[in-house]
Amino acid sequence: MAVFGTNETKVMLPRNIADGMIKETRTLSTIAKLSAREPQRFGETEYITFNDFPKAEFVEEGAQKASTTGGFGSVKSKPHKAQVTMRFNEEVQWASEDYQLSILSQLGDAGQVALARALDLGAYHRINPLTGSVITGWDNYVTATTKSVEIATADADADLRAAVGLLLNQPTSWGVNGVAIDPKFAWSLSNLQTKNADGSPSGVQRYPNLGFGTDITSILGINAAQGNTVSGTPEAADTKVRAIVGDFQNGIRWGIQRELPVELIRFGDPDGQGDLKRNNQIALRLEVVYGWYVFADRFSKIVDAV
């Protein structure tokens, strides 16, 4: 039986391809590497937040209990739909089932990269990956944080320490458990050398575990993930953000709210590239709905001088 039937408008992505896409999305996204995905229902998901840490009270036998200090509120994650639309010659409908499955596999390979990067670009910078423009209607994103360190010296690790200090040296600290690093900053870290007694470079790599900085997994005891989505490139103009550090474990709450159906489109102009019938084409559209909420005050960013 053909994968692309003659009447269906929806075809299900084979489970092995869909599962692989989700796995690769976790691998390719710096957010997904540092922050665990959680189950979410479709629509807004509410999270309870404490305005202050509640304090326990020791109560003597027979004594009255006082009201516990601290209040709570709530925030809501919002759904964000991302889509990938790809065109193929309509003759693919008449090809063998194996060939049609290979087309779906190609769509999955391309989609997993696009959707993983979309998660980072949206949650970090509120960037629309296709156009590179900022989605001004979104007000919840990581780099909205007011905690920022501008690169001022050649010692990249000093900038990282300063960014961590902005988070730890405050009355309420949520801790630091992850850092997302742009390749430019990763290279700066890996290129650092220890110093001789006179202050001159020793020629010995300061952080030998970083190698050339091409696949950093930890730095100074913090889990790390590297990716150019930190700077927003190449989809958008360079944001000048070189690293984002903070509470990735609880400061970003995200999940995938919908399954991964593929829509088979035979008619019309679904992506502004011309009429399908006129061009002897069909289109396959893959959509995923993310949901996330970001506690921006739990992050600090390292930025290049403008």
PDB file of C-alpha atoms in Angstrom:
ATOM      1  CA  MET A   1       0.000   0.000   0.000  1.00  0.00           C
ATOM      2  CA  ALA A   2       1.383   3.439  -0.927  1.00  0.00           C
ATOM      3  CA  VAL A   3       2.475   5.749   1.850  1.00  0.00           C
ATOM      4  CA  PHE A   4       1.001   8.730  -0.032  1.00  0.00           C
ATOM      5  CA  GLY A   5      -2.525   7.586  -0.881  1.00  0.00           C
ATOM      6  CA  THR A   6      -4.768   9.281  -3.387  1.00  0.00           C
ATOM      7  CA  ASN A   7      -7.388  10.526  -0.935  1.00  0.00           C
ATOM      8  CA  GLU A   8      -5.667  11.116   2.398  1.00  0.00           C
ATOM      9  CA  THR A   9      -4.776  14.625   3.459  1.00  0.00           C
ATOM     10  CA  LYS A  10      -2.935  13.397   6.544  1.00  0.00           C
ATOM     11  CA  VAL A  11      -0.281  10.725   6.694  1.00  0.00           C
ATOM     12  CA  MET A  12       1.326   9.667   9.955  1.00  0.00           C
ATOM     13  CA  LEU A  13       5.067   9.895  10.217  1.00  0.00           C
ATOM     14  CA  PRO A  14       6.327   6.341  10.865  1.00  0.00           C
ATOM     15  CA  ARG A  15       7.045   5.874  14.552  1.00  0.00           C
ATOM     16  CA  ASN A  16      10.725   5.051  14.065  1.00  0.00           C
ATOM     17  CA  ILE A  17      11.210   8.322  12.152  1.00  0.00           C
ATOM     18  CA  ALA A  18       9.138  10.364  14.644  1.00  0.00           C
ATOM     19  CA  ASP A  19      10.971   8.908  17.641  1.00  0.00           C
ATOM     20  CA  GLY A  20      14.270   9.590  15.939  1.00  0.00           C
ATOM     21  CA  MET A  21      13.286  13.178  15.349  1.00  0.00           C
ATOM     22  CA  ILE A  22      12.440  13.713  18.999  1.00  0.00           C
ATOM     23  CA  LYS A  23      15.717  12.095  20.024  1.00  0.00           C
ATOM     24  CA  GLU A  24      17.700  14.258  17.623  1.00  0.00           C
ATOM     25  CA  THR A  25      15.820  17.368  18.707  1.00  0.00           C
ATOM     26  CA  ARG A  26      17.051  16.700  22.235  1.00  0.00           C
ATOM     27  CA  THR A  27      20.575  16.188  20.908  1.00  0.00           C
ATOM     28  CA  LEU A  28      20.719  19.234  18.641  1.00  0.00           C
ATOM     29  CA  SER A  29      19.066  21.816  20.913  1.00  0.00           C
ATOM     30  CA  THR A  30      21.237  23.375  23.636  1.00  0.00           C
ATOM     31  CA  ILE A  31      18.113  23.931  25.734  1.00  0.00           C
ATOM     32  CA  ALA A  32      17.133  20.281  25.431  1.00  0.00           C
ATOM     33  CA  LYS A  33      20.660  19.185  26.350  1.00  0.00           C
ATOM     34  CA  LEU A  34      20.638  21.223  29.542  1.00  0.00           C
ATOM     35  CA  SER A  35      16.956  21.205  30.482  1.00  0.00           C
ATOM     36  CA  ALA A  36      14.735  18.142  30.692  1.00  0.00           C
ATOM     37  CA  ARG A  37      11.614  17.994  28.541  1.00  0.00           C
ATOM     38  CA  GLU A  38       8.427  17.429  30.516  1.00  0.00           C
ATOM     39  CA  PRO A  39       4.940  16.231  29.522  1.00  0.00           C
ATOM     40  CA  GLN A  40       2.522  19.028  28.671  1.00  0.00           C
ATOM     41  CA  ARG A  41      -1.080  19.059  27.569  1.00  0.00           C
ATOM     42  CA  PHE A  42      -2.051  21.239  24.628  1.00  0.00           C
ATOM     43  CA  GLY A  43      -2.613  24.888  25.470  1.00  0.00           C
ATOM     44  CA  GLU A  44      -1.454  26.911  28.435  1.00  0.00           C
ATOM     45  CA  THR A  45       0.172  24.979  31.274  1.00  0.00           C
ATOM     46  CA  GLU A  46       0.150  26.538  34.744  1.00  0.00           C
ATOM     47  CA  TYR A  47       3.117  26.360  37.112  1.00  0.00           C
ATOM     48  CA  ILE A  48       2.978  27.305  40.791  1.00  0.00           C
ATOM     49  CA  THR A  49       5.680  29.738  41.891  1.00  0.00           C
ATOM     50  CA  PHE A  50       6.734  30.827  45.377  1.00  0.00           C
ATOM     51  CA  ASN A  51       7.199  34.551  45.895  1.00  0.00           C
ATOM     52  CA  ASP A  52       9.469  33.753  48.832  1.00  0.00           C
ATOM     53  CA  PHE A  53      10.920  30.579  50.259  1.00  0.00           C
ATOM     54  CA  PRO A  54       8.533  29.249  52.918  1.00  0.00           C
ATOM     55  CA  LYS A  55      10.198  28.920  56.298  1.00  0.00           C
ATOM     56  CA  ALA A  56       9.653  26.026  58.655  1.00  0.00           C
ATOM     57  CA  GLU A  57       9.025  26.528  62.371  1.00  0.00           C
ATOM     58  CA  PHE A  58      10.061  24.431  65.341  1.00  0.00           C
ATOM     59  CA  VAL A  59       7.085  24.043  67.675  1.00  0.00           C
ATOM     60  CA  GLU A  60       7.445  23.082  71.309  1.00  0.00           C
ATOM     61  CA  GLU A  61       5.090  20.482  72.711  1.00  0.00           C
ATOM     62  CA  GLY A  62       1.719  22.082  73.402  1.00  0.00           C
ATOM     63  CA  ALA A  63       2.700  25.380  71.758  1.00  0.00           C
ATOM     64  CA  GLN A  64       0.709  27.114  69.061  1.00  0.00           C
ATOM     65  CA  LYS A  65       1.752  26.990  65.435  1.00  0.00           C
ATOM     66  CA  ALA A  66       2.367  30.274  63.593  1.00  0.00           C
ATOM     67  CA  SER A  67       1.426  31.002  59.990  1.00  0.00           C
ATOM     68  CA  THR A  68       4.202  30.010  57.625  1.00  0.00           C
ATOM     69  CA  THR A  69       5.746  32.934  55.792  1.00  0.00           C
ATOM     70  CA  GLY A  70       5.915  33.171  52.030  1.00  0.00           C
ATOM     71  CA  GLY A  71       3.258  33.396  49.359  1.00  0.00           C
ATOM     72  CA  PHE A  72       2.779  31.806  46.000  1.00  0.00           C
ATOM     73  CA  GLY A  73       1.567  32.730  42.569  1.00  0.00           C
ATOM     74  CA  SER A  74       1.452  31.082  39.165  1.00  0.00           C
ATOM     75  CA  VAL A  75       2.777  31.478  35.652  1.00  0.00           C
ATOM     76  CA  LYS A  76       1.632  29.898  32.399  1.00  0.00           C
ATOM     77  CA  SER A  77       3.594  28.378  29.568  1.00  0.00           C
ATOM     78  CA  LYS A  78       2.167  29.163  26.156  1.00  0.00           C
ATOM     79  CA  PRO A  79       2.015  27.011  23.026  1.00  0.00           C
ATOM     80  CA  HIS A  80       4.291  27.945  20.125  1.00  0.00           C
ATOM     81  CA  LYS A  81       3.765  26.156  16.823  1.00  0.00           C
ATOM     82  CA  ALA A  82       6.738  25.506  14.534  1.00  0.00           C
ATOM     83  CA  GLN A  83       6.397  24.088  11.044  1.00  0.00           C
ATOM     84  CA  VAL A  84       8.562  22.846   8.193  1.00  0.00           C
ATOM     85  CA  THR A  85       7.102  22.692   4.670  1.00  0.00           C
ATOM     86  CA  MET A  86       9.006  20.923   1.896  1.00  0.00           C
ATOM     87  CA  ARG A  87       8.055  20.535  -1.778  1.00  0.00           C
ATOM     88  CA  PHE A  88       8.601  17.484  -3.977  1.00  0.00           C
ATOM     89  CA  ASN A  89       7.783  16.583  -7.567  1.00  0.00           C
ATOM     90  CA  GLU A  90       4.316  15.055  -7.623  1.00  0.00           C
ATOM     91  CA  GLU A  91       5.700  11.927  -9.312  1.00  0.00           C
ATOM     92  CA  VAL A  92       6.795  10.775  -5.871  1.00  0.00           C
ATOM     93  CA  GLN A  93       3.165   9.718  -5.307  1.00  0.00           C
ATOM     94  CA  TRP A  94       3.536   7.025  -7.937  1.00  0.00           C
ATOM     95  CA  ALA A  95       6.905   5.727  -6.769  1.00  0.00           C
ATOM     96  CA  SER A  96       7.416   2.574  -4.742  1.00  0.00           C
ATOM     97  CA  GLU A  97       6.549   2.484  -1.052  1.00  0.00           C
ATOM     98  CA  ASP A  98      10.231   2.175  -0.142  1.00  0.00           C
ATOM     99  CA  TYR A  99      10.999   5.348  -2.065  1.00  0.00           C
ATOM    100  CA  GLN A 100       8.093   7.168  -0.455  1.00  0.00           C
ATOM    101  CA  LEU A 101       9.369   6.139   2.957  1.00  0.00           C
ATOM    102  CA  SER A 102      12.780   7.506   2.047  1.00  0.00           C
ATOM    103  CA  ILE A 103      11.120  10.842   1.286  1.00  0.00           C
ATOM    104  CA  LEU A 104       9.565  10.853   4.759  1.00  0.00           C
ATOM    105  CA  SER A 105      12.965   9.994   6.183  1.00  0.00           C
ATOM    106  CA  GLN A 106      14.498  12.968   4.384  1.00  0.00           C
ATOM    107  CA  LEU A 107      11.751  15.174   5.754  1.00  0.00           C
ATOM    108  CA  GLY A 108      12.488  13.821   9.215  1.00  0.00           C
ATOM    109  CA  ASP A 109      16.222  14.492   8.869  1.00  0.00           C
ATOM    110  CA  ALA A 110      15.622  18.078   7.780  1.00  0.00           C
ATOM    111  CA  GLY A 111      12.830  18.610  10.276  1.00  0.00           C
ATOM    112  CA  GLN A 112      14.753  17.438  13.307  1.00  0.00           C
ATOM    113  CA  VAL A 113      17.409  20.075  12.738  1.00  0.00           C
ATOM    114  CA  ALA A 114      14.926  22.842  11.979  1.00  0.00           C
ATOM    115  CA  LEU A 115      12.643  22.082  14.926  1.00  0.00           C
ATOM    116  CA  ALA A 116      15.522  21.739  17.391  1.00  0.00           C
ATOM    117  CA  ARG A 117      16.952  25.075  16.349  1.00  0.00           C
ATOM    118  CA  ALA A 118      13.484  26.628  16.486  1.00  0.00           C
ATOM    119  CA  LEU A 119      13.200  25.733  20.178  1.00  0.00           C
ATOM    120  CA  ASP A 120      16.461  27.526  20.981  1.00  0.00           C
ATOM    121  CA  LEU A 121      15.847  30.544  18.776  1.00  0.00           C
ATOM    122  CA  GLY A 122      12.339  31.049  20.144  1.00  0.00           C
ATOM    123  CA  ALA A 123      13.029  30.486  23.825  1.00  0.00           C
ATOM    124  CA  TYR A 124      16.372  32.313  23.873  1.00  0.00           C
ATOM    125  CA  HIS A 125      15.698  35.265  21.583  1.00  0.00           C
ATOM    126  CA  ARG A 126      12.047  35.127  20.351  1.00  0.00           C
ATOM    127  CA  ILE A 127      13.416  34.862  16.802  1.00  0.00           C
ATOM    128  CA  ASN A 128      11.355  33.465  13.924  1.00  0.00           C
ATOM    129  CA  PRO A 129      13.883  31.098  12.272  1.00  0.00           C
ATOM    130  CA  LEU A 130      12.468  31.446   8.751  1.00  0.00           C
ATOM    131  CA  THR A 131      12.605  35.241   8.580  1.00  0.00           C
ATOM    132  CA  GLY A 132      15.255  35.992  11.194  1.00  0.00           C
ATOM    133  CA  SER A 133      13.012  38.668  12.663  1.00  0.00           C
ATOM    134  CA  VAL A 134      12.042  39.165  16.292  1.00  0.00           C
ATOM    135  CA  ILE A 135       8.489  38.194  17.258  1.00  0.00           C
ATOM    136  CA  THR A 136       7.612  41.357  19.164  1.00  0.00           C
ATOM    137  CA  GLY A 137       4.444  39.864  20.619  1.00  0.00           C
ATOM    138  CA  TRP A 138       6.439  37.402  22.697  1.00  0.00           C
ATOM    139  CA  ASP A 139       7.551  38.762  26.049  1.00  0.00           C
ATOM    140  CA  ASN A 140       8.864  35.589  27.692  1.00  0.00           C
ATOM    141  CA  TYR A 141      12.374  34.632  26.580  1.00  0.00           C
ATOM    142  CA  VAL A 142      15.748  33.967  28.207  1.00  0.00           C
ATOM    143  CA  THR A 143      17.788  36.925  26.945  1.00  0.00           C
ATOM    144  CA  ALA A 144      15.223  39.330  28.364  1.00  0.00           C
ATOM    145  CA  THR A 145      17.222  38.952  31.590  1.00  0.00           C
ATOM    146  CA  THR A 146      18.672  42.180  32.947  1.00  0.00           C
ATOM    147  CA  LYS A 147      21.748  40.351  34.235  1.00  0.00           C
ATOM    148  CA  SER A 148      24.445  40.883  31.627  1.00  0.00           C
ATOM    149  CA  VAL A 149      28.245  40.850  31.414  1.00  0.00           C
ATOM    150  CA  GLU A 150      29.988  42.598  28.527  1.00  0.00           C
ATOM    151  CA  ILE A 151      33.195  40.972  27.322  1.00  0.00           C
ATOM    152  CA  ALA A 152      35.967  43.340  28.316  1.00  0.00           C
ATOM    153  CA  THR A 153      39.131  41.216  28.635  1.00  0.00           C
ATOM    154  CA  ALA A 154      40.849  38.354  26.849  1.00  0.00           C
ATOM    155  CA  ASP A 155      40.138  36.026  29.776  1.00  0.00           C
ATOM    156  CA  ALA A 156      36.831  34.461  28.774  1.00  0.00           C
ATOM    157  CA  ASP A 157      36.662  32.453  31.998  1.00  0.00           C
ATOM    158  CA  ALA A 158      36.681  35.724  33.973  1.00  0.00           C
ATOM    159  CA  ASP A 159      33.572  36.811  32.072  1.00  0.00           C
ATOM    160  CA  LEU A 160      31.932  33.466  32.830  1.00  0.00           C
ATOM    161  CA  ARG A 161      32.728  33.810  36.527  1.00  0.00           C
ATOM    162  CA  ALA A 162      31.296  37.323  36.542  1.00  0.00           C
ATOM    163  CA  ALA A 163      28.059  36.082  34.928  1.00  0.00           C
ATOM    164  CA  VAL A 164      27.762  33.306  37.509  1.00  0.00           C
ATOM    165  CA  GLY A 165      28.436  35.824  40.259  1.00  0.00           C
ATOM    166  CA  LEU A 166      25.455  37.919  39.153  1.00  0.00           C
ATOM    167  CA  LEU A 167      23.255  34.916  39.918  1.00  0.00           C
ATOM    168  CA  LEU A 168      24.876  33.620  43.090  1.00  0.00           C
ATOM    169  CA  ASN A 169      25.493  36.968  44.794  1.00  0.00           C
ATOM    170  CA  GLN A 170      21.842  37.906  45.196  1.00  0.00           C
ATOM    171  CA  PRO A 171      19.453  37.492  48.128  1.00  0.00           C
ATOM    172  CA  THR A 172      17.582  34.607  46.480  1.00  0.00           C
ATOM    173  CA  SER A 173      19.761  32.378  44.341  1.00  0.00           C
ATOM    174  CA  TRP A 174      18.318  29.505  42.345  1.00  0.00           C
ATOM    175  CA  GLY A 175      21.746  28.099  41.640  1.00  0.00           C
ATOM    176  CA  VAL A 176      23.681  27.610  38.411  1.00  0.00           C
ATOM    177  CA  ASN A 177      23.576  24.234  36.694  1.00  0.00           C
ATOM    178  CA  GLY A 178      24.108  24.904  32.997  1.00  0.00           C
ATOM    179  CA  VAL A 179      25.692  27.148  30.407  1.00  0.00           C
ATOM    180  CA  ALA A 180      24.919  27.417  26.687  1.00  0.00           C
ATOM    181  CA  ILE A 181      27.956  28.580  24.726  1.00  0.00           C
ATOM    182  CA  ASP A 182      28.357  30.085  21.279  1.00  0.00           C
ATOM    183  CA  PRO A 183      31.259  28.567  19.235  1.00  0.00           C
ATOM    184  CA  LYS A 184      33.138  31.900  19.308  1.00  0.00           C
ATOM    185  CA  PHE A 185      33.116  31.925  23.092  1.00  0.00           C
ATOM    186  CA  ALA A 186      33.950  28.213  23.229  1.00  0.00           C
ATOM    187  CA  TRP A 187      37.047  28.897  21.146  1.00  0.00           C
ATOM    188  CA  SER A 188      38.038  31.755  23.469  1.00  0.00           C
ATOM    189  CA  LEU A 189      37.757  29.446  26.481  1.00  0.00           C
ATOM    190  CA  SER A 190      39.700  26.615  24.856  1.00  0.00           C
ATOM    191  CA  ASN A 191      42.429  29.001  23.683  1.00  0.00           C
ATOM    192  CA  LEU A 192      43.239  30.254  27.196  1.00  0.00           C
ATOM    193  CA  GLN A 193      46.680  29.421  28.576  1.00  0.00           C
ATOM    194  CA  THR A 194      48.061  29.213  32.070  1.00  0.00           C
ATOM    195  CA  LYS A 195      50.502  31.987  33.020  1.00  0.00           C
ATOM    196  CA  ASN A 196      54.087  32.009  34.141  1.00  0.00           C
ATOM    197  CA  ALA A 197      55.196  33.776  37.299  1.00  0.00           C
ATOM    198  CA  ASP A 198      55.854  36.952  35.314  1.00  0.00           C
ATOM    199  CA  GLY A 199      52.332  36.884  33.865  1.00  0.00           C
ATOM    200  CA  SER A 200      53.341  35.766  30.389  1.00  0.00           C
ATOM    201  CA  PRO A 201      51.466  32.892  28.657  1.00  0.00           C
ATOM    202  CA  SER A 202      52.958  29.482  29.428  1.00  0.00           C
ATOM    203  CA  GLY A 203      51.881  27.767  26.220  1.00  0.00           C
ATOM    204  CA  VAL A 204      49.927  25.232  28.322  1.00  0.00           C
ATOM    205  CA  GLN A 205      46.184  25.062  27.772  1.00  0.00           C
ATOM    206  CA  ARG A 206      44.306  26.317  30.831  1.00  0.00           C
ATOM    207  CA  TYR A 207      41.383  23.923  30.291  1.00  0.00           C
ATOM    208  CA  PRO A 208      42.798  20.891  28.426  1.00  0.00           C
ATOM    209  CA  ASN A 209      39.460  19.060  28.625  1.00  0.00           C
ATOM    210  CA  LEU A 210      37.987  21.590  26.180  1.00  0.00           C
ATOM    211  CA  GLY A 211      40.209  20.553  23.274  1.00  0.00           C
ATOM    212  CA  PHE A 212      39.527  23.016  20.460  1.00  0.00           C
ATOM    213  CA  GLY A 213      36.188  23.933  22.003  1.00  0.00           C
ATOM    214  CA  THR A 214      34.202  22.045  19.387  1.00  0.00           C
ATOM    215  CA  ASP A 215      32.149  19.830  21.689  1.00  0.00           C
ATOM    216  CA  ILE A 216      32.104  21.254  25.200  1.00  0.00           C
ATOM    217  CA  THR A 217      30.054  19.274  27.715  1.00  0.00           C
ATOM    218  CA  SER A 218      31.235  20.931  30.941  1.00  0.00           C
ATOM    219  CA  ILE A 219      33.288  23.906  32.082  1.00  0.00           C
ATOM    220  CA  LEU A 220      34.348  24.752  35.633  1.00  0.00           C
ATOM    221  CA  GLY A 221      32.024  22.065  36.996  1.00  0.00           C
ATOM    222  CA  ILE A 222      28.938  23.305  35.110  1.00  0.00           C
ATOM    223  CA  ASN A 223      27.133  21.276  32.447  1.00  0.00           C
ATOM    224  CA  ALA A 224      27.619  22.934  29.081  1.00  0.00           C
ATOM    225  CA  ALA A 225      26.171  22.742  25.578  1.00  0.00           C
ATOM    226  CA  GLN A 226      27.539  24.465  22.523  1.00  0.00           C
ATOM    227  CA  GLY A 227      25.558  25.850  19.604  1.00  0.00           C
ATOM    228  CA  ASN A 228      25.341  28.916  17.385  1.00  0.00           C
ATOM    229  CA  THR A 229      21.683  29.363  18.316  1.00  0.00           C
ATOM    230  CA  VAL A 230      23.103  31.195  21.351  1.00  0.00           C
ATOM    231  CA  SER A 231      24.091  34.034  19.024  1.00  0.00           C
ATOM    232  CA  GLY A 232      21.038  33.496  16.795  1.00  0.00           C
ATOM    233  CA  THR A 233      23.091  32.826  13.675  1.00  0.00           C
ATOM    234  CA  PRO A 234      22.820  32.056  10.807  1.00  0.00           C
ATOM    235  CA  GLU A 235      19.025  32.424  10.852  1.00  0.00           C
ATOM    236  CA  ALA A 236      19.227  35.997  12.152  1.00  0.00           C
ATOM    237  CA  ALA A 237      21.727  38.791  12.584  1.00  0.00           C
ATOM    238  CA  ASP A 238      24.268  38.126  15.317  1.00  0.00           C
ATOM    239  CA  THR A 239      22.650  38.944  18.666  1.00  0.00           C
ATOM    240  CA  LYS A 240      26.156  39.369  20.187  1.00  0.00           C
ATOM    241  CA  VAL A 241      25.183  36.916  22.947  1.00  0.00           C
ATOM    242  CA  ARG A 242      28.134  34.614  23.531  1.00  0.00           C
ATOM    243  CA  ALA A 243      26.932  32.552  26.495  1.00  0.00           C
ATOM    244  CA  ILE A 244      23.867  32.072  28.657  1.00  0.00           C
ATOM    245  CA  VAL A 245      24.341  30.707  32.161  1.00  0.00           C
ATOM    246  CA  GLY A 246      21.850  29.913  34.879  1.00  0.00           C
ATOM    247  CA  ASP A 247      19.228  27.540  36.209  1.00  0.00           C
ATOM    248  CA  PHE A 248      18.483  25.416  33.169  1.00  0.00           C
ATOM    249  CA  GLN A 249      16.968  22.617  35.259  1.00  0.00           C
ATOM    250  CA  ASN A 250      14.083  24.646  36.660  1.00  0.00           C
ATOM    251  CA  GLY A 251      14.388  28.049  35.006  1.00  0.00           C
ATOM    252  CA  ILE A 252      13.061  26.738  31.671  1.00  0.00           C
ATOM    253  CA  ARG A 253       9.916  24.606  31.680  1.00  0.00           C
ATOM    254  CA  TRP A 254       9.285  23.177  28.246  1.00  0.00           C
ATOM    255  CA  GLY A 255       7.659  20.285  26.476  1.00  0.00           C
ATOM    256  CA  ILE A 256       6.172  19.111  23.184  1.00  0.00           C
ATOM    257  CA  GLN A 257       2.399  19.414  23.274  1.00  0.00           C
ATOM    258  CA  ARG A 258       1.421  17.676  20.049  1.00  0.00           C
ATOM    259  CA  GLU A 259       2.240  14.558  18.064  1.00  0.00           C
ATOM    260  CA  LEU A 260       4.068  14.748  14.746  1.00  0.00           C
ATOM    261  CA  PRO A 261       1.605  14.329  11.890  1.00  0.00           C
ATOM    262  CA  VAL A 262       2.620  15.070   8.322  1.00  0.00           C
ATOM    263  CA  GLU A 263       0.132  16.950   6.194  1.00  0.00           C
ATOM    264  CA  LEU A 264       0.103  16.022   2.520  1.00  0.00           C
ATOM    265  CA  ILE A 265      -0.855  19.081   0.447  1.00  0.00           C
ATOM    266  CA  ARG A 266      -1.731  18.654  -3.226  1.00  0.00           C
ATOM    267  CA  PHE A 267      -3.419  21.947  -4.092  1.00  0.00           C
ATOM    268  CA  GLY A 268      -2.932  25.663  -3.636  1.00  0.00           C
ATOM    269  CA  ASP A 269       0.093  27.682  -2.599  1.00  0.00           C
ATOM    270  CA  PRO A 270       0.803  26.670   1.016  1.00  0.00           C
ATOM    271  CA  ASP A 271       4.157  28.440   1.365  1.00  0.00           C
ATOM    272  CA  GLY A 272       4.142  31.331  -1.084  1.00  0.00           C
ATOM    273  CA  GLN A 273       6.278  29.501  -3.657  1.00  0.00           C
ATOM    274  CA  GLY A 274       3.647  29.226  -6.378  1.00  0.00           C
ATOM    275  CA  ASP A 275       0.691  26.995  -7.169  1.00  0.00           C
ATOM    276  CA  LEU A 276       1.437  23.320  -6.573  1.00  0.00           C
ATOM    277  CA  LYS A 277      -0.487  22.012  -9.588  1.00  0.00           C
ATOM    278  CA  ARG A 278       1.102  24.555 -11.894  1.00  0.00           C
ATOM    279  CA  ASN A 279       4.543  23.428 -10.749  1.00  0.00           C
ATOM    280  CA  ASN A 280       3.717  19.698 -10.763  1.00  0.00           C
ATOM    281  CA  GLN A 281       4.493  19.462  -7.076  1.00  0.00           C
ATOM    282  CA  ILE A 282       3.116  18.267  -3.781  1.00  0.00           C
ATOM    283  CA  ALA A 283       4.068  19.588  -0.374  1.00  0.00           C
ATOM    284  CA  LEU A 284       4.655  17.846   2.927  1.00  0.00           C
ATOM    285  CA  ARG A 285       4.198  19.904   6.074  1.00  0.00           C
ATOM    286  CA  LEU A 286       5.518  18.853   9.463  1.00  0.00           C
ATOM    287  CA  GLU A 287       4.289  20.710  12.533  1.00  0.00           C
ATOM    288  CA  VAL A 288       5.160  20.549  16.198  1.00  0.00           C
ATOM    289  CA  VAL A 289       3.737  22.568  19.072  1.00  0.00           C
ATOM    290  CA  TYR A 290       6.170  23.504  21.810  1.00  0.00           C
ATOM    291  CA  GLY A 291       5.136  24.909  25.146  1.00  0.00           C
ATOM    292  CA  TRP A 292       7.537  26.765  27.411  1.00  0.00           C
ATOM    293  CA  TYR A 293       7.866  29.252  30.218  1.00  0.00           C
ATOM    294  CA  VAL A 294      11.151  30.975  31.028  1.00  0.00           C
ATOM    295  CA  PHE A 295      12.116  32.498  34.379  1.00  0.00           C
ATOM    296  CA  ALA A 296      14.453  35.061  32.844  1.00  0.00           C
ATOM    297  CA  ASP A 297      15.720  36.355  36.205  1.00  0.00           C
ATOM    298  CA  ARG A 298      17.394  32.983  36.803  1.00  0.00           C
ATOM    299  CA  PHE A 299      19.789  33.557  33.894  1.00  0.00           C
ATOM    300  CA  SER A 300      22.611  35.891  33.007  1.00  0.00           C
ATOM    301  CA  LYS A 301      24.153  36.435  29.600  1.00  0.00           C
ATOM    302  CA  ILE A 302      27.623  37.248  28.314  1.00  0.00           C
ATOM    303  CA  VAL A 303      27.563  39.651  25.385  1.00  0.00           C
ATOM    304  CA  ASP A 304      30.148  40.948  22.961  1.00  0.00           C
ATOM    305  CA  ALA A 305      30.805  44.664  22.866  1.00  0.00           C
ATOM    306  CA  VAL A 306      28.669  46.264  20.156  1.00  0.00           C
TER     307      VAL A 306
END
